[in-house]
CSV table of C-alpha atoms in Angstrom, one decimal:
chain,number,residue,atom,x,y,z
A,1,UNK,CA,4.1,-18.5,-17.0
A,2,UNK,CA,6.8,-19.7,-14.6
A,3,UNK,CA,5.9,-19.3,-11.0
A,4,UNK,CA,8.5,-19.3,-8.2
A,5,UNK,CA,7.4,-20.0,-4.6
A,6,UNK,CA,9.7,-19.2,-1.7
A,7,UNK,CA,8.1,-21.3,1.1
A,8,UNK,CA,5.9,-23.8,-0.6
A,9,UNK,CA,4.8,-25.5,2.6
A,10,UNK,CA,3.4,-22.3,4.1
A,11,UNK,CA,2.2,-20.6,1.0
A,12,UNK,CA,0.2,-23.6,-0.4
A,13,UNK,CA,-1.2,-25.2,2.8
A,14,UNK,CA,-4.9,-26.1,2.8
A,15,UNK,CA,-7.5,-23.8,4.3
A,16,UNK,CA,-8.1,-26.3,7.1
A,17,UNK,CA,-4.4,-26.4,8.0
A,18,UNK,CA,-4.2,-22.7,7.8
A,19,UNK,CA,-7.1,-22.4,10.3
A,20,UNK,CA,-5.3,-24.7,12.7
A,21,UNK,CA,-2.0,-22.6,12.4
A,22,UNK,CA,-3.9,-19.4,12.8
A,23,UNK,CA,-5.7,-20.6,15.9
A,24,UNK,CA,-2.6,-21.7,17.7
A,25,UNK,CA,-0.8,-18.4,16.9
A,26,UNK,CA,-3.8,-16.3,17.7
A,27,UNK,CA,-4.2,-17.9,21.2
A,28,UNK,CA,-0.6,-17.3,21.9
A,29,UNK,CA,-0.8,-13.7,20.7
A,30,UNK,CA,-3.8,-13.0,23.0
A,31,UNK,CA,-2.0,-14.4,26.0
A,32,UNK,CA,1.1,-12.2,25.2
A,33,UNK,CA,-0.8,-9.0,24.8
A,34,UNK,CA,-3.0,-9.6,27.8
A,35,UNK,CA,-0.1,-10.1,30.1
A,36,UNK,CA,2.4,-7.7,28.6
A,37,UNK,CA,0.5,-4.7,27.2
A,38,UNK,CA,-1.6,-2.8,29.7
A,39,UNK,CA,-3.6,-1.1,26.8
A,40,UNK,CA,-4.7,-4.5,25.5
A,41,UNK,CA,-5.4,-5.9,28.9
A,42,UNK,CA,-7.8,-3.0,29.6
A,43,UNK,CA,-9.4,-3.3,26.2
A,44,UNK,CA,-10.0,-7.1,26.6
A,45,UNK,CA,-11.2,-6.6,30.2
A,46,UNK,CA,-13.8,-4.1,29.1
A,47,UNK,CA,-15.2,-6.7,26.7
A,48,UNK,CA,-15.0,-9.4,29.4
A,49,UNK,CA,-12.5,-11.5,27.5
A,50,UNK,CA,-9.6,-13.4,29.0
A,51,UNK,CA,-7.0,-15.5,27.1
A,52,UNK,CA,-8.6,-18.7,28.4
A,53,UNK,CA,-11.8,-17.7,26.5
A,54,UNK,CA,-10.1,-18.1,23.1
A,55,UNK,CA,-11.0,-21.3,21.4
A,56,UNK,CA,-9.7,-20.7,17.8
A,57,UNK,CA,-9.2,-18.0,15.2
A,58,UNK,CA,-13.0,-17.7,14.7
A,59,UNK,CA,-13.1,-15.8,18.0
A,60,UNK,CA,-11.2,-12.9,16.4
A,61,UNK,CA,-14.5,-11.2,15.5
A,62,UNK,CA,-15.2,-10.6,19.1
A,63,UNK,CA,-12.0,-8.7,19.7
A,64,UNK,CA,-11.6,-4.9,20.0
A,65,UNK,CA,-10.0,-2.9,17.3
A,66,UNK,CA,-6.7,-1.1,17.3
A,67,UNK,CA,-6.3,2.3,15.6
A,68,UNK,CA,-3.6,4.7,14.7
A,69,UNK,CA,-4.8,7.0,17.4
A,70,UNK,CA,-4.2,4.2,19.9
A,71,UNK,CA,-0.5,4.0,18.8
A,72,UNK,CA,-0.2,7.8,19.1
A,73,UNK,CA,-1.8,7.9,22.5
A,74,UNK,CA,0.7,5.3,23.7
A,75,UNK,CA,3.7,7.0,22.1
A,76,UNK,CA,6.4,6.1,22.0
A,77,UNK,CA,6.6,2.5,23.3
A,78,UNK,CA,3.4,1.9,25.2
A,79,UNK,CA,2.2,-0.9,23.0
A,80,UNK,CA,5.5,-2.8,23.0
A,81,UNK,CA,5.0,-6.4,24.3
A,82,UNK,CA,8.7,-7.1,25.1
A,83,UNK,CA,11.3,-5.5,27.4
A,84,UNK,CA,13.3,-2.7,25.8
A,85,UNK,CA,16.5,-4.7,25.9
A,86,UNK,CA,14.9,-7.2,23.4
A,87,UNK,CA,14.2,-4.4,20.9
A,88,UNK,CA,16.9,-4.3,18.1
A,89,UNK,CA,15.3,-1.9,15.6
A,90,UNK,CA,13.0,1.1,15.6
A,91,UNK,CA,11.1,2.5,12.7
A,92,UNK,CA,8.4,5.3,12.7
A,93,UNK,CA,6.0,7.1,10.4
A,94,UNK,CA,6.6,10.6,9.3
A,95,UNK,CA,4.3,12.0,11.8
A,96,UNK,CA,3.1,14.8,9.5
A,97,UNK,CA,-0.3,15.0,11.1
A,98,UNK,CA,0.8,14.6,14.7
A,99,UNK,CA,3.0,12.3,16.7
A,100,UNK,CA,4.7,9.6,14.6
A,101,UNK,CA,3.6,6.0,15.0
A,102,UNK,CA,6.6,4.1,16.4
A,103,UNK,CA,7.2,0.4,15.6
A,104,UNK,CA,9.8,-1.8,17.1
A,105,UNK,CA,11.4,-5.1,16.2
A,106,UNK,CA,13.1,-8.0,18.0
A,107,UNK,CA,15.6,-10.1,16.3
A,108,UNK,CA,12.9,-12.7,15.5
A,109,UNK,CA,10.7,-9.9,14.1
A,110,UNK,CA,13.4,-9.0,11.6
A,111,UNK,CA,13.7,-12.6,10.6
A,112,UNK,CA,10.0,-12.8,10.2
A,113,UNK,CA,10.0,-9.6,8.1
A,114,UNK,CA,12.7,-11.1,5.8
A,115,UNK,CA,10.7,-14.3,5.5
A,116,UNK,CA,7.4,-12.7,4.4
A,117,UNK,CA,9.5,-10.3,2.3
A,118,UNK,CA,11.1,-13.2,0.5
A,119,UNK,CA,7.7,-14.7,-0.2
A,120,UNK,CA,6.5,-11.3,-1.5
A,121,UNK,CA,9.3,-10.5,-3.9
A,122,UNK,CA,9.5,-14.0,-5.2
A,123,UNK,CA,5.8,-14.0,-5.9
A,124,UNK,CA,6.5,-10.8,-8.0
A,125,UNK,CA,9.1,-12.7,-10.0
A,126,UNK,CA,12.3,-11.7,-8.2
A,127,UNK,CA,14.9,-14.5,-8.1
A,128,UNK,CA,18.6,-14.9,-7.2
A,129,UNK,CA,19.4,-13.9,-10.8
A,130,UNK,CA,17.6,-10.6,-10.4
A,131,UNK,CA,19.4,-7.2,-10.1
A,132,UNK,CA,17.2,-5.1,-7.9
A,133,UNK,CA,17.3,-1.3,-7.9
A,134,UNK,CA,15.7,-0.1,-4.7
A,135,UNK,CA,14.5,3.5,-5.1
A,136,UNK,CA,12.4,3.7,-1.9
A,137,UNK,CA,13.6,5.8,0.9
A,138,UNK,CA,15.8,4.3,3.6
A,139,UNK,CA,15.7,5.4,7.3
A,140,UNK,CA,12.8,5.5,9.7
A,141,UNK,CA,10.5,4.8,6.7
A,142,UNK,CA,10.1,1.0,6.6
A,143,UNK,CA,9.9,0.7,2.8
A,144,UNK,CA,13.5,0.9,1.7
A,145,UNK,CA,15.1,-1.5,4.3
A,146,UNK,CA,12.1,-3.8,4.3
A,147,UNK,CA,12.3,-4.6,0.6
A,148,UNK,CA,16.1,-4.4,0.7
A,149,UNK,CA,16.3,-7.4,3.1
A,150,UNK,CA,13.5,-9.2,1.2
A,151,UNK,CA,15.4,-9.1,-2.0
A,152,UNK,CA,18.7,-10.1,-0.3
A,153,UNK,CA,16.9,-13.0,1.4
A,154,UNK,CA,16.2,-14.7,-2.0
A,155,UNK,CA,19.8,-14.0,-3.1
A,156,UNK,CA,19.2,-11.2,-5.5
A,157,UNK,CA,21.7,-8.5,-6.2
A,158,UNK,CA,20.5,-5.2,-4.6
A,159,UNK,CA,21.4,-1.7,-5.5
A,160,UNK,CA,20.3,0.6,-2.5
A,161,UNK,CA,19.7,3.8,-4.5
A,162,UNK,CA,17.1,5.3,-2.2
A,163,UNK,CA,14.9,8.1,-3.6
A,164,UNK,CA,15.7,11.1,-5.8
A,165,UNK,CA,18.6,11.9,-8.2
A,166,UNK,CA,16.6,10.7,-11.1
A,167,UNK,CA,19.2,10.9,-13.9
A,168,UNK,CA,21.7,9.0,-11.8
A,169,UNK,CA,19.0,6.4,-11.1
A,170,UNK,CA,18.6,5.9,-14.9
A,171,UNK,CA,22.4,5.8,-15.4
A,172,UNK,CA,22.7,3.1,-12.8
A,173,UNK,CA,19.8,1.2,-14.3
A,174,UNK,CA,21.6,1.1,-17.6
A,175,UNK,CA,25.1,0.5,-16.4
A,176,UNK,CA,24.2,-2.2,-13.9
A,177,UNK,CA,21.4,-3.9,-16.0
A,178,UNK,CA,18.8,-3.5,-13.3
A,179,UNK,CA,16.0,-6.0,-13.9
A,180,UNK,CA,13.7,-5.0,-11.0
A,181,UNK,CA,12.7,-1.6,-9.9
A,182,UNK,CA,11.3,-1.0,-6.3
A,183,UNK,CA,9.6,2.4,-6.0
A,184,UNK,CA,6.4,4.2,-5.5
A,185,UNK,CA,4.1,4.2,-8.6
A,186,UNK,CA,4.3,8.0,-8.9
A,187,UNK,CA,8.1,7.9,-8.9
A,188,UNK,CA,8.2,5.0,-11.4
A,189,UNK,CA,6.1,7.1,-13.7
A,190,UNK,CA,8.4,10.1,-13.2
A,191,UNK,CA,11.4,7.9,-14.0
A,192,UNK,CA,9.8,6.8,-17.2
A,193,UNK,CA,9.1,10.4,-18.2
A,194,UNK,CA,12.6,11.5,-17.6
A,195,UNK,CA,13.8,8.5,-19.6
A,196,UNK,CA,11.6,9.7,-22.5
A,197,UNK,CA,13.2,13.2,-22.2
A,198,UNK,CA,16.6,11.6,-22.5
A,199,UNK,CA,15.5,9.8,-25.7
A,200,UNK,CA,15.2,6.4,-24.1
A,201,UNK,CA,12.4,3.9,-24.5
A,202,UNK,CA,11.5,0.5,-23.1
A,203,UNK,CA,14.0,-1.2,-25.4
A,204,UNK,CA,16.8,0.8,-23.9
A,205,UNK,CA,16.4,-0.4,-20.3
A,206,UNK,CA,16.6,-3.9,-18.9
A,207,UNK,CA,13.8,-3.6,-16.4
A,208,UNK,CA,11.4,-6.6,-16.4
A,209,UNK,CA,9.6,-6.1,-13.1
A,210,UNK,CA,8.4,-3.2,-11.0
A,211,UNK,CA,7.6,-3.8,-7.3
A,212,UNK,CA,5.5,-0.7,-6.6
A,213,UNK,CA,3.5,0.4,-3.6
A,214,UNK,CA,3.4,2.7,-0.6
A,215,UNK,CA,0.6,4.8,-2.1
A,216,UNK,CA,-2.8,4.1,-3.8
A,217,UNK,CA,-2.7,3.8,-7.6
A,218,UNK,CA,-5.2,3.0,-10.3
A,219,UNK,CA,-5.3,0.3,-12.9
A,220,UNK,CA,-4.9,3.1,-15.5
A,221,UNK,CA,-1.7,4.2,-13.9
A,222,UNK,CA,-0.4,0.7,-14.0
A,223,UNK,CA,-1.1,0.5,-17.7
A,224,UNK,CA,0.7,3.8,-18.3
A,225,UNK,CA,3.8,2.7,-16.3
A,226,UNK,CA,4.0,-0.6,-18.1
A,227,UNK,CA,3.7,1.0,-21.6
A,228,UNK,CA,6.4,3.5,-20.8
A,229,UNK,CA,8.9,1.1,-19.2
A,230,UNK,CA,8.1,-2.3,-20.7
A,231,UNK,CA,8.1,-3.9,-17.2
A,232,UNK,CA,5.4,-5.7,-15.4
A,233,UNK,CA,4.1,-3.4,-12.7
A,234,UNK,CA,3.4,-5.5,-9.5
A,235,UNK,CA,1.2,-4.2,-6.7
A,236,UNK,CA,2.5,-4.5,-3.2
A,237,UNK,CA,1.0,-3.7,0.2
A,238,UNK,CA,2.1,-3.1,3.7
A,239,UNK,CA,2.3,-0.6,6.5
A,240,UNK,CA,4.7,0.1,9.3
A,241,UNK,CA,2.1,-0.7,12.0
A,242,UNK,CA,1.8,-4.2,10.7
A,243,UNK,CA,5.5,-4.9,10.0
A,244,UNK,CA,6.3,-2.6,7.0
A,245,UNK,CA,6.2,-3.6,3.3
A,246,UNK,CA,5.5,-7.2,2.3
A,247,UNK,CA,2.3,-7.8,4.2
A,248,UNK,CA,0.8,-8.7,0.8
A,249,UNK,CA,2.0,-8.9,-2.8
A,250,UNK,CA,0.7,-9.7,-6.2
A,251,UNK,CA,2.1,-12.7,-7.9
A,252,UNK,CA,2.9,-12.6,-11.6
A,253,UNK,CA,-0.6,-13.6,-12.5
A,254,UNK,CA,-1.8,-10.3,-11.0
A,255,UNK,CA,-5.2,-11.4,-9.7
A,256,UNK,CA,-4.9,-9.7,-6.3
A,257,UNK,CA,-2.3,-9.4,-3.6
A,258,UNK,CA,-1.5,-12.5,-1.6
A,259,UNK,CA,-1.6,-11.7,2.1
A,260,UNK,CA,0.5,-14.1,4.2
A,261,UNK,CA,-2.4,-15.3,6.4
A,262,UNK,CA,-0.2,-17.5,8.7
A,263,UNK,CA,1.1,-14.2,10.1
A,264,UNK,CA,-1.4,-11.5,9.1
A,265,UNK,CA,-5.1,-12.3,9.4
A,266,UNK,CA,-7.3,-10.1,7.2
A,267,UNK,CA,-10.9,-9.1,7.8
A,268,UNK,CA,-13.3,-6.7,5.9
A,269,UNK,CA,-15.6,-4.6,8.0
A,270,UNK,CA,-18.2,-1.9,7.4
A,271,UNK,CA,-16.2,1.3,8.1
A,272,UNK,CA,-19.1,2.9,9.8
A,273,UNK,CA,-20.6,0.2,12.0
A,274,UNK,CA,-17.5,-2.0,12.4
A,275,UNK,CA,-19.6,-5.1,11.5
A,276,UNK,CA,-17.8,-8.0,9.8
A,277,UNK,CA,-18.6,-8.3,6.1
A,278,UNK,CA,-18.9,-11.4,4.0
A,279,UNK,CA,-16.1,-12.5,1.6
A,280,UNK,CA,-16.2,-10.6,-1.6
A,281,UNK,CA,-17.9,-7.5,-0.1
A,282,UNK,CA,-16.0,-4.2,-0.1
A,283,UNK,CA,-15.2,-2.4,3.1
A,284,UNK,CA,-12.4,-1.4,5.4
A,285,UNK,CA,-9.4,-3.8,5.6
A,286,UNK,CA,-8.6,-4.8,9.2
A,287,UNK,CA,-5.5,-6.9,9.8
A,288,UNK,CA,-4.3,-8.8,12.9
A,289,UNK,CA,-0.5,-9.3,13.1
A,290,UNK,CA,-0.2,-12.3,15.3
A,291,UNK,CA,3.4,-13.4,15.2
A,292,UNK,CA,5.3,-10.2,15.8
A,293,UNK,CA,7.0,-10.2,19.2
A,294,UNK,CA,7.6,-6.5,19.9
A,295,UNK,CA,4.4,-5.0,18.5
A,296,UNK,CA,1.7,-7.6,17.9
A,297,UNK,CA,-1.3,-5.8,16.4
A,298,UNK,CA,-4.9,-6.8,17.2
A,299,UNK,CA,-7.5,-6.0,14.5
A,300,UNK,CA,-5.7,-3.0,13.2
A,301,UNK,CA,-8.0,-0.7,11.2
A,302,UNK,CA,-5.9,0.2,8.2
A,303,UNK,CA,-8.5,2.6,6.7
A,304,UNK,CA,-7.9,1.0,3.3
A,305,UNK,CA,-10.9,0.1,1.2
A,306,UNK,CA,-10.7,-3.4,-0.3
A,307,UNK,CA,-12.3,-6.8,-0.7
A,308,UNK,CA,-10.9,-10.3,-0.2
A,309,UNK,CA,-11.1,-13.6,-1.9
A,310,UNK,CA,-9.9,-17.0,-0.6
A,311,UNK,CA,-10.2,-18.8,-3.9
A,312,UNK,CA,-7.0,-20.6,-4.8
A,313,UNK,CA,-4.8,-18.7,-7.3
A,314,UNK,CA,-3.6,-20.2,-10.5
A,315,UNK,CA,0.0,-19.8,-9.2
A,316,UNK,CA,-0.8,-22.5,-6.6
A,317,UNK,CA,-0.8,-20.3,-3.5
A,318,UNK,CA,-3.8,-20.7,-1.2
A,319,UNK,CA,-3.4,-17.5,0.8
A,320,UNK,CA,-6.3,-15.0,0.5
A,321,UNK,CA,-5.9,-12.2,-2.0
A,322,UNK,CA,-6.7,-8.5,-1.5
A,323,UNK,CA,-8.2,-6.9,-4.6
A,324,UNK,CA,-6.7,-3.6,-5.7
A,325,UNK,CA,-7.3,-1.0,-3.1
A,326,UNK,CA,-10.0,1.5,-4.2
A,327,UNK,CA,-9.0,4.2,-1.7
A,328,UNK,CA,-8.6,5.1,2.0
A,329,UNK,CA,-11.3,6.2,4.3
A,330,UNK,CA,-9.1,9.1,5.4
A,331,UNK,CA,-8.5,10.1,1.7
A,332,UNK,CA,-12.1,10.2,0.9
A,333,UNK,CA,-13.5,13.6,0.0
A,334,UNK,CA,-17.1,14.5,0.5
A,335,UNK,CA,-18.1,16.8,-2.3
A,336,UNK,CA,-21.7,18.0,-2.0
A,337,UNK,CA,-22.7,14.8,-0.3
A,338,UNK,CA,-20.9,12.5,-2.7
A,339,UNK,CA,-18.0,10.3,-1.5
A,340,UNK,CA,-15.1,10.8,-3.9
A,341,UNK,CA,-11.7,9.0,-3.8
A,342,UNK,CA,-8.6,10.5,-5.6
A,343,UNK,CA,-8.2,7.1,-7.4
A,344,UNK,CA,-11.5,7.7,-9.2
A,345,UNK,CA,-10.4,11.1,-10.6
A,346,UNK,CA,-7.0,9.5,-11.6
A,347,UNK,CA,-8.8,6.7,-13.5
A,348,UNK,CA,-10.7,9.3,-15.5
A,349,UNK,CA,-7.6,11.5,-16.2
A,350,UNK,CA,-5.6,8.5,-17.5
A,351,UNK,CA,-8.3,7.7,-20.0
A,352,UNK,CA,-8.4,11.2,-21.6
A,353,UNK,CA,-6.2,11.8,-24.6
A,354,UNK,CA,-4.3,15.1,-24.6
A,355,UNK,CA,-3.4,15.2,-20.9
A,356,UNK,CA,-0.4,13.9,-18.9
A,357,UNK,CA,-0.8,11.6,-15.9
A,358,UNK,CA,0.0,14.4,-13.4
A,359,UNK,CA,-2.7,16.0,-11.4
A,360,UNK,CA,-3.6,17.7,-8.2
A,361,UNK,CA,-7.0,18.0,-6.4
A,362,UNK,CA,-7.6,21.3,-4.6
A,363,UNK,CA,-10.3,21.5,-2.0
A,364,UNK,CA,-11.7,24.9,-1.1
A,365,UNK,CA,-14.8,26.4,0.5
A,366,UNK,CA,-17.4,28.1,-1.7
A,367,UNK,CA,-20.7,29.3,-0.1
A,368,UNK,CA,-20.1,27.2,2.9
A,369,UNK,CA,-19.6,24.0,0.9
A,370,UNK,CA,-16.6,22.0,-0.3
A,371,UNK,CA,-15.6,22.8,-3.9
A,372,UNK,CA,-13.2,20.7,-6.0
A,373,UNK,CA,-10.6,22.0,-8.5
A,374,UNK,CA,-8.9,19.4,-10.7
A,375,UNK,CA,-5.5,20.6,-12.0
A,376,UNK,CA,-4.1,18.5,-14.8
A,377,UNK,CA,-1.2,18.9,-17.1
A,378,UNK,CA,-1.8,19.2,-20.9
A,379,UNK,CA,0.3,17.1,-23.2
A,380,UNK,CA,3.0,19.2,-25.0
A,381,UNK,CA,1.4,18.6,-28.4
A,382,UNK,CA,-1.9,20.0,-27.1
A,383,UNK,CA,-0.7,22.9,-25.0
A,384,UNK,CA,-0.1,25.3,-27.8
A,385,UNK,CA,-3.1,24.2,-29.7
A,386,UNK,CA,-6.1,26.5,-30.5
A,387,UNK,CA,-8.3,27.7,-27.7
A,388,UNK,CA,-11.3,25.7,-29.0
A,389,UNK,CA,-9.5,22.4,-28.7
A,390,UNK,CA,-8.3,23.2,-25.2
A,391,UNK,CA,-11.9,24.2,-24.2
A,392,UNK,CA,-13.1,20.9,-25.6
A,393,UNK,CA,-10.5,19.0,-23.6
A,394,UNK,CA,-11.5,20.9,-20.4
A,395,UNK,CA,-15.2,20.1,-21.0
A,396,UNK,CA,-14.4,16.4,-21.7
A,397,UNK,CA,-12.7,16.0,-18.4
A,398,UNK,CA,-15.5,17.8,-16.5
A,399,UNK,CA,-18.2,15.9,-18.2
A,400,UNK,CA,-16.6,12.5,-17.5
A,401,UNK,CA,-16.2,13.4,-13.8
A,402,UNK,CA,-19.9,14.5,-13.7
A,403,UNK,CA,-21.0,11.4,-15.5
A,404,UNK,CA,-19.0,8.7,-13.7
A,405,UNK,CA,-18.7,10.3,-10.2
A,406,UNK,CA,-21.7,12.6,-10.0
A,407,UNK,CA,-20.1,15.9,-9.1
A,408,UNK,CA,-19.1,19.1,-10.8
A,409,UNK,CA,-15.5,20.2,-10.6
A,410,UNK,CA,-13.5,23.2,-11.9
A,411,UNK,CA,-11.0,21.9,-14.4
A,412,UNK,CA,-7.7,23.8,-14.7
A,413,UNK,CA,-5.4,22.8,-17.6
A,414,UNK,CA,-1.8,23.4,-16.6
A,415,UNK,CA,1.3,23.7,-18.9
A,416,UNK,CA,3.5,20.6,-19.2
A,417,UNK,CA,5.9,19.8,-16.3
A,418,UNK,CA,4.3,22.5,-14.1
A,419,UNK,CA,2.9,20.3,-11.4
A,420,UNK,CA,5.2,18.8,-8.7
A,421,UNK,CA,6.9,15.4,-9.4
A,422,UNK,CA,7.2,13.0,-6.6
A,423,UNK,CA,10.3,11.1,-5.5
A,424,UNK,CA,8.4,9.3,-2.8
A,425,UNK,CA,4.7,9.3,-1.9
A,426,UNK,CA,2.8,11.7,-4.2
A,427,UNK,CA,0.7,14.5,-2.6
A,428,UNK,CA,-2.5,14.4,-4.7
A,429,UNK,CA,-4.9,16.5,-2.5
A,430,UNK,CA,-4.3,20.1,-1.4
A,431,UNK,CA,-6.8,21.1,1.2
A,432,UNK,CA,-7.4,24.9,1.3
A,433,UNK,CA,-10.8,24.8,3.0
A,434,UNK,CA,-11.4,27.5,5.6
A,435,UNK,CA,-14.1,25.4,7.3
A,436,UNK,CA,-13.1,21.7,8.1
């Protein structure tokens, strides 16, 4: 399998060399945030740490964490480390659960973003010969613009479609011979289903690669997308607080997402105690963004559940790899004392014959406890079937959830195309609880 590497010197450096680079950049970062960001100066003072105490990157474990709450408490620009006149771009989260988290970029930050973006998309198989259809949203959301400039950096042809207008997306895909789709996994699946409705199959579209991310998705969903589209579905990772998309990306060998450790230092911690875990253990992903000028981020708690390996990949890259995310600590549902992630339910649904890959999880309160209802669409060929077969299908889903997760759930079979389709990040969980 042909492997393209954008920055071979950086992406294949030895672990010893990487340690040296990280140490220099980390020491510089601590100096900058201590002198330029009052929030960090206070946090470091409380731990009795000054910039002169930092010897190398191994001292990172002694540093305080940064959380989304810290960004919101310092809204809008309280964590910026440069004067306002040096800020050339602003992005922000949607802010659906409170004040948005605001991120800023200097000119050098935008160049850094394009650099790690080029590494990312090239590891996914994008080259200057690719025709890239970008179906992520543009605007304050970092996804669309971040991957747009990444693809342009490697010389690819970019079609900035944005989200929605699905039939036009498919028309453009055919007419312009798009070879790469950038989208959320849920929208890629929706695109595939609309293509089927239009009588089109994988042989009718030129797609070879899907760069998919911005929401958790299971291995079973990946398989479904690949079978419906014929493209290789590549997992990507990023978040606006760290820089946007392209913090990490799978290569074509798909053995984990390469995180660009010369800029973003990953750690795995116990989400309850905050203690650092050993390589290979599963916990909360914490990332330090060392080289950003406007918004350097010290030990940012992502809330993503993952594990990390530093074994060299067969593609030749030496950067650590993040295994597929198993969920988020803030997405976790506690059902009668059992920790449940939406991705676990998704994996089960995708393995059941007779249902479609569209579902919703509805939380409610029953007798003072949390109850779970799983709504899932029935395949058209099953929906009008006899009641015994539908009952059997409902029981199969319920039994699988009970066996593999350990909880009882109400299973509601819905008619085809009755659940909402997503043009961006899918909303999987509907919380109707009266006691939270």
